[in-house]
Amino acid sequence: MNLPDAFDGLNATAFTVLGQPVIWSDMAGNLLGLAALALGWRRSLWTWPAQLASGLVLVAAYASAQLSGGVGKQLLVITVAVWGWRQWRHGSRSAGDGHIAVRFATARERLLLLTGAAGGTLAVGGLFTAWPQLSWNPWPDAYIFVGTLVAMIAQARGLVEFWLAWLLVDLVGVPLALHSGLTFSALVYLVYFVLVLWGLRDWWLRSRAPRPVLEGTSA
């Protein structure tokens, strides 16, 4: 089997759920996304390679289907994943347990995230509307796409608001996937929702816990 045939195979049907076909790329990409979210909850550096792998799978699937809009979106997600990995690996905010330290965003950071989310959704939604081939459902797709990027940026900075951004994405993602007939994606979004609530609680509590004092430093 050559490489193009392997990529085409990603768009083949793996199984059906409630009469709806589930393709291999959709299943693999979503499962890797779930793994990335669970690893993010654990504050593991491996959350970023998982997100990168998810993006690569979907890039291959979109490319084989000649969906340039999907390829472009996933390439941007991959770029943010690489940046997030560097932030967590080389960042200066490390907790005493060797993982990324988490905190709530400052008022300025929240304003920047909200402004970026609103402006980005308007810009991307306008782009998708002007070029319908990029998205079959421009505004909800723009909201989910920009919301995902905002969540990843907040995660890279170790902000508790990362989980709130994911929560807002899920509130649109679940009904949109059901309406689109993407039953498997909708089920995955429901699992996302549970993981988000669990992760939000964990990061919230960690952000309120006293920071350990390193040996040789003053309290």
PDB file of C-alpha atoms in Angstrom, residues 37 48 51 80 83 113 117 144-169 203:
ATOM      1  CA  LEU A  37      -7.375  16.418  27.300  1.00  0.00           C
ATOM      2  CA  TRP A  48       1.023  18.307  23.431  1.00  0.00           C
ATOM      3  CA  GLN A  51      -2.656  17.049  20.263  1.00  0.00           C
ATOM      4  CA  VAL A  80      -0.179  26.029  18.603  1.00  0.00           C
ATOM      5  CA  TRP A  83       4.271  26.269  20.863  1.00  0.00           C
ATOM      6  CA  LEU A 113      -8.544  36.024  25.700  1.00  0.00           C
ATOM      7  CA  ALA A 117     -12.063  34.942  20.955  1.00  0.00           C
ATOM      8  CA  ILE A 144     -15.515  26.026  17.745  1.00  0.00           C
ATOM      9  CA  PHE A 145     -12.271  26.557  15.819  1.00  0.00           C
ATOM     10  CA  VAL A 146     -11.373  29.853  17.505  1.00  0.00           C
ATOM     11  CA  GLY A 147     -12.556  28.561  20.891  1.00  0.00           C
ATOM     12  CA  THR A 148     -10.264  25.555  20.522  1.00  0.00           C
ATOM     13  CA  LEU A 149      -7.282  27.793  19.758  1.00  0.00           C
ATOM     14  CA  VAL A 150      -8.097  30.072  22.716  1.00  0.00           C
ATOM     15  CA  ALA A 151      -8.346  27.022  24.982  1.00  0.00           C
ATOM     16  CA  MET A 152      -4.974  25.716  23.751  1.00  0.00           C
ATOM     17  CA  ILE A 153      -3.307  29.097  24.297  1.00  0.00           C
ATOM     18  CA  ALA A 154      -4.733  29.303  27.835  1.00  0.00           C
ATOM     19  CA  GLN A 155      -3.586  25.722  28.479  1.00  0.00           C
ATOM     20  CA  ALA A 156      -0.073  26.538  27.256  1.00  0.00           C
ATOM     21  CA  ARG A 157       0.083  29.330  29.830  1.00  0.00           C
ATOM     22  CA  GLY A 158      -1.229  27.082  32.620  1.00  0.00           C
ATOM     23  CA  LEU A 159      -4.444  29.068  33.078  1.00  0.00           C
ATOM     24  CA  VAL A 160      -7.469  27.542  34.806  1.00  0.00           C
ATOM     25  CA  GLU A 161      -9.640  29.395  32.273  1.00  0.00           C
ATOM     26  CA  PHE A 162      -8.443  26.823  29.734  1.00  0.00           C
ATOM     27  CA  TRP A 163     -11.150  24.493  31.034  1.00  0.00           C
ATOM     28  CA  LEU A 164     -13.849  27.170  30.882  1.00  0.00           C
ATOM     29  CA  ALA A 165     -12.974  27.790  27.226  1.00  0.00           C
ATOM     30  CA  TRP A 166     -13.329  24.067  26.499  1.00  0.00           C
ATOM     31  CA  LEU A 167     -16.661  24.051  28.329  1.00  0.00           C
ATOM     32  CA  LEU A 168     -17.985  26.815  26.068  1.00  0.00           C
ATOM     33  CA  VAL A 169     -16.746  24.931  22.997  1.00  0.00           C
ATOM     34  CA  TRP A 203      -6.792  22.809  38.338  1.00  0.00           C
TER      35      TRP A 203
END
